[in-house]
Amino acid sequence: MNELILARVMHVLGVVLWIGGVAMVTLVLLPMLARMSSAAEAMEIFARFRRRFAAQARIATLIVGLSGFYMVYALDVWQRFLQWQYWWMHTMVLIWLVFSVMLFVMEPRARRQAVAPVQQNITPEIFVKIQRKHMILLILGLITIAGAVAGSHGWLIPSN
């Protein structure tokens, strides 16, 4: 049972680093970049930040995925994916899949295909669009976290 406790600890720490990072990017970095006078300079800063942050996010999503699937396996709760009461488990997997595809497929591909590190036709609106997408993912992540914490303590789950 100690492995299960370790998996929970790793899962929570991974989520804190991952979704906390998404919150910082969404609520602090992107608004700051959108207000910069030079959109090209802002994009250069964003590109440098993203390279460093992507490494942390990849590690965190790996930890979250491995620990999450281990807990489902160890507790043998696969049937919960067939029950609406455990909706947060569905959204956990969905959000994890979306971020994993972004971090492990789309982001590296975009980096390889980029001709120049900074595109010349960058406008401040690009950061508003990026922030909107991040905000949707952040809100979904926070709703999922709230649902998981409440649900794991029996809230909204009918008694048997």
Coordinates of C-alpha atoms in Angstrom, one line a residue:
M1 CA 0.0 0.0 0.0
N2 CA 3.0 2.3 0.4
E3 CA 3.3 2.4 -3.4
L4 CA -0.3 3.7 -3.6
I5 CA 0.5 6.5 -1.2
L6 CA 3.7 7.4 -3.2
A7 CA 1.6 7.4 -6.4
R8 CA -0.9 9.8 -4.9
V9 CA 1.8 12.1 -3.6
M10 CA 3.5 12.1 -7.0
H11 CA 0.2 12.7 -8.8
V12 CA -0.7 15.7 -6.6
L13 CA 2.8 17.2 -6.9
G14 CA 2.7 16.7 -10.7
V15 CA -0.7 18.3 -11.0
V16 CA 0.5 21.3 -8.8
L17 CA 3.5 21.9 -11.0
W18 CA 1.6 21.3 -14.3
I19 CA -1.6 23.3 -13.7
G20 CA 0.2 25.8 -11.5
G21 CA 2.5 26.5 -14.5
V22 CA -0.5 26.8 -16.8
A23 CA -2.0 29.3 -14.4
M24 CA 1.2 31.4 -14.3
V25 CA 1.5 31.4 -18.1
T26 CA -2.2 32.2 -18.6
L27 CA -2.6 34.9 -15.9
V28 CA 0.8 36.5 -15.7
L29 CA 3.1 35.8 -18.7
L30 CA 0.7 36.1 -21.6
P31 CA -1.0 39.4 -20.4
M32 CA 2.4 40.9 -19.9
L33 CA 3.6 39.9 -23.3
A34 CA 0.4 41.3 -24.9
R35 CA 1.1 44.7 -23.4
M36 CA 4.7 44.9 -24.6
S37 CA 5.4 47.6 -27.3
S38 CA 7.3 45.2 -29.5
A39 CA 5.3 42.1 -30.5
A40 CA 8.4 40.6 -32.1
E41 CA 10.4 41.0 -28.8
A42 CA 7.5 39.6 -26.9
M43 CA 7.4 36.5 -29.2
E44 CA 11.1 36.0 -28.6
I45 CA 10.7 36.1 -24.9
F46 CA 7.7 33.7 -25.2
A47 CA 9.7 31.3 -27.3
R48 CA 12.6 31.2 -24.8
F49 CA 10.2 30.8 -21.9
R50 CA 8.3 28.1 -23.7
R51 CA 11.4 26.0 -24.4
R52 CA 12.3 26.0 -20.7
F53 CA 8.8 25.5 -19.4
A54 CA 8.0 22.8 -21.9
A55 CA 10.6 20.5 -20.3
Q56 CA 9.0 21.0 -16.8
A57 CA 5.5 20.5 -18.3
R58 CA 6.6 17.3 -20.1
I59 CA 8.0 15.8 -16.9
A60 CA 5.0 16.8 -14.8
T61 CA 2.5 15.3 -17.4
L62 CA 4.5 12.1 -17.5
I63 CA 4.4 11.9 -13.7
V64 CA 0.7 12.6 -13.6
G65 CA -0.1 10.1 -16.3
L66 CA 2.0 7.3 -14.9
S67 CA 0.8 7.8 -11.3
G68 CA -2.8 8.3 -12.4
F69 CA -2.9 5.1 -14.4
Y70 CA -1.0 3.2 -11.7
M71 CA -3.6 4.2 -9.1
V72 CA -6.5 3.1 -11.4
Y73 CA -4.7 -0.2 -11.9
A74 CA -3.7 -0.7 -8.3
L75 CA -7.2 0.1 -7.0
D76 CA -8.8 -1.8 -9.9
V77 CA -11.3 1.0 -10.5
W78 CA -11.5 0.8 -14.3
Q79 CA -15.3 0.5 -14.0
R80 CA -15.4 4.1 -12.9
F81 CA -14.8 5.2 -16.4
L82 CA -18.3 3.8 -17.2
Q83 CA -20.0 5.7 -14.5
W84 CA -21.0 9.4 -14.9
Q85 CA -20.5 10.0 -11.1
Y86 CA -16.8 9.8 -11.7
W87 CA -16.8 12.4 -14.5
W88 CA -13.6 14.0 -13.2
M89 CA -11.7 10.8 -14.1
H90 CA -12.9 11.2 -17.7
T91 CA -11.8 14.9 -17.8
M92 CA -8.5 14.0 -16.1
V93 CA -7.7 11.6 -19.0
L94 CA -9.0 14.0 -21.6
I95 CA -7.0 17.0 -20.3
W96 CA -3.9 14.8 -19.9
L97 CA -4.3 13.6 -23.5
V98 CA -4.7 17.1 -24.9
F99 CA -1.6 18.4 -23.0
S100 CA 0.4 15.3 -23.9
V101 CA -0.4 15.7 -27.6
M102 CA 0.5 19.4 -27.4
L103 CA 3.7 18.9 -25.4
F104 CA 5.0 15.7 -27.1
V105 CA 3.7 16.1 -30.7
M106 CA 2.6 19.5 -31.7
E107 CA 5.2 21.7 -29.8
P108 CA 8.3 19.7 -31.0
R109 CA 6.9 19.6 -34.6
A110 CA 6.2 23.4 -34.6
R111 CA 9.7 24.0 -33.3
R112 CA 11.3 21.9 -36.0
Q113 CA 9.2 23.5 -38.7
A114 CA 9.9 27.0 -37.6
V115 CA 12.1 28.8 -40.2
A116 CA 13.1 31.6 -37.9
P117 CA 12.8 31.8 -34.1
V118 CA 10.7 35.0 -34.3
Q119 CA 8.2 35.5 -37.1
Q120 CA 8.0 39.0 -38.5
N121 CA 4.2 39.3 -38.8
I122 CA 3.5 38.9 -35.1
T123 CA 0.9 41.1 -33.6
P124 CA -0.1 41.6 -29.9
E125 CA -3.4 39.9 -30.7
I126 CA -1.6 36.6 -31.1
F127 CA -1.0 36.6 -27.3
V128 CA -4.7 37.3 -26.7
K129 CA -5.6 34.3 -28.8
I130 CA -3.0 32.1 -27.1
Q131 CA -4.2 33.3 -23.7
R132 CA -7.8 32.5 -24.6
K133 CA -6.8 28.9 -25.4
H134 CA -4.8 28.6 -22.2
M135 CA -7.7 30.0 -20.2
I136 CA -10.0 27.3 -21.5
L137 CA -7.5 24.6 -20.6
L138 CA -6.9 26.3 -17.2
I139 CA -10.6 26.5 -16.3
L140 CA -11.2 22.9 -17.4
G141 CA -8.2 21.8 -15.3
L142 CA -9.4 23.7 -12.2
I143 CA -12.9 22.3 -12.6
T144 CA -11.4 18.8 -12.9
I145 CA -9.3 19.3 -9.8
A146 CA -12.2 20.6 -7.8
G147 CA -14.4 17.7 -9.0
A148 CA -11.6 15.2 -8.2
V149 CA -11.1 16.5 -4.7
A150 CA -14.8 16.7 -3.9
G151 CA -15.6 13.4 -5.5
S152 CA -12.8 11.5 -3.8
H153 CA -14.4 12.6 -0.5
G154 CA -17.8 11.3 -1.6
W155 CA -19.4 14.5 -2.8
L156 CA -22.0 14.0 -5.5
I157 CA -21.5 10.2 -5.4
P158 CA -24.8 8.4 -4.4
S159 CA -24.5 6.0 -1.5
N160 CA -24.8 2.3 -2.3

